[in-house]
Coordinates of C-alpha atoms in Angstrom, one line a residue:
M453 CA 160.4 166.3 41.6
S454 CA 159.3 165.6 38.2
M455 CA 156.7 166.2 36.7
Y456 CA 155.6 162.5 36.5
D457 CA 157.3 161.8 39.7
M458 CA 154.2 159.7 41.9
A459 CA 155.0 162.6 44.6
N460 CA 152.1 164.4 43.0
M461 CA 149.3 162.0 43.7
R462 CA 149.3 163.7 47.1
K463 CA 148.4 167.0 45.8
L464 CA 144.9 165.1 45.2
K465 CA 143.4 166.1 48.6
S466 CA 144.5 169.4 47.3
L467 CA 143.2 169.7 44.0
G468 CA 139.6 168.1 45.8
A469 CA 139.8 171.2 48.4
K470 CA 139.5 173.6 45.9
A471 CA 136.4 172.4 44.5
P472 CA 134.9 169.4 47.3
E473 CA 131.9 168.9 45.3
T474 CA 132.7 168.1 42.5
W475 CA 135.5 166.4 43.7
K476 CA 133.3 164.4 45.8
S477 CA 131.2 163.4 43.0
Y478 CA 134.4 162.3 40.7
L479 CA 135.5 160.2 44.2
A480 CA 132.4 158.3 44.8
F481 CA 131.7 157.9 40.3
D482 CA 135.4 156.5 40.7
E483 CA 134.9 153.8 42.6
A484 CA 131.7 153.0 41.8
A485 CA 132.7 152.6 37.9
R486 CA 135.9 150.4 39.0
A487 CA 133.7 148.1 42.2
D488 CA 133.4 144.2 41.7
G489 CA 130.3 143.9 39.5
V490 CA 128.2 142.2 36.8
V491 CA 132.3 142.6 34.9
P492 CA 134.6 141.7 37.6
K493 CA 137.2 143.7 39.7
K494 CA 140.2 142.3 37.9
Y495 CA 138.9 142.6 34.8
K496 CA 138.0 146.0 35.4
E497 CA 140.9 147.2 36.9
L498 CA 142.5 145.0 33.2
M499 CA 140.6 147.8 31.3
A500 CA 141.9 150.3 32.9
V501 CA 146.1 149.2 32.2
A502 CA 144.7 149.3 28.4
V503 CA 143.5 152.5 28.5
A504 CA 146.0 153.8 31.0
L505 CA 148.8 152.6 28.5
T506 CA 146.6 153.9 25.6
T507 CA 146.4 157.1 26.9
Q508 CA 150.0 156.8 27.8
C509 CA 149.7 158.3 31.4
P510 CA 151.9 157.0 34.1
Y511 CA 149.7 157.4 37.3
C512 CA 147.1 155.2 35.9
I513 CA 149.6 152.5 34.2
E514 CA 150.7 152.4 37.5
I515 CA 147.9 152.8 40.2
H516 CA 146.4 150.3 37.8
K517 CA 148.8 148.2 37.3
A518 CA 149.0 147.5 41.1
E519 CA 145.3 147.3 41.2
A520 CA 145.3 144.6 39.1
V521 CA 147.3 142.5 40.5
K522 CA 145.7 143.2 44.0
A523 CA 142.5 141.6 41.8
G524 CA 144.4 138.6 41.0
A525 CA 145.7 139.4 37.7
T526 CA 148.9 138.1 36.3
E527 CA 151.9 139.1 34.4
E528 CA 150.9 136.9 31.4
E529 CA 147.3 138.8 31.8
L530 CA 149.2 142.2 32.3
V531 CA 151.7 141.6 28.7
E532 CA 148.3 140.4 27.1
T533 CA 146.4 143.3 28.1
A534 CA 149.2 145.1 26.8
F535 CA 148.8 143.5 23.3
V536 CA 145.3 143.6 22.9
A537 CA 145.2 148.0 23.9
A538 CA 148.5 148.2 21.2
D539 CA 146.0 146.2 19.1
L540 CA 143.0 148.6 19.2
R541 CA 145.6 151.4 18.9
A542 CA 147.3 150.4 15.6
G543 CA 143.2 149.4 14.1
G544 CA 142.3 152.8 14.8
T545 CA 145.4 154.5 12.5
I546 CA 144.7 151.8 10.2
T547 CA 140.8 152.2 10.0
H548 CA 141.1 156.4 10.0
A549 CA 144.2 155.6 6.5
T550 CA 141.0 154.3 4.3
H551 CA 140.7 159.3 5.0
L552 CA 143.5 158.5 2.5
I553 CA 142.7 156.8 -0.1
S554 CA 139.5 158.0 -2.8
D555 CA 139.0 154.1 -3.6

């Protein structure tokens, strides 16, 4: 099993059992944060995809891509989301580069 094998996700129940109250709170927060609301679930999942791509978490990429598709996202929307994530990552680099110059 590699470090980023989706089979590792089966260990979450055991992980949560070692800190049950914290785990229960996390799961409730996770569910509430991504539930359909003022911002529709599809958009929330596309945001999650963008963050997952930026943080480069293979688990999150796979999970949130599937959730976005289930919520109605198209491949074109996923691709545009990827470009927005790339743009923001690049933009952060450029704006931080202002610290490199004196004027």
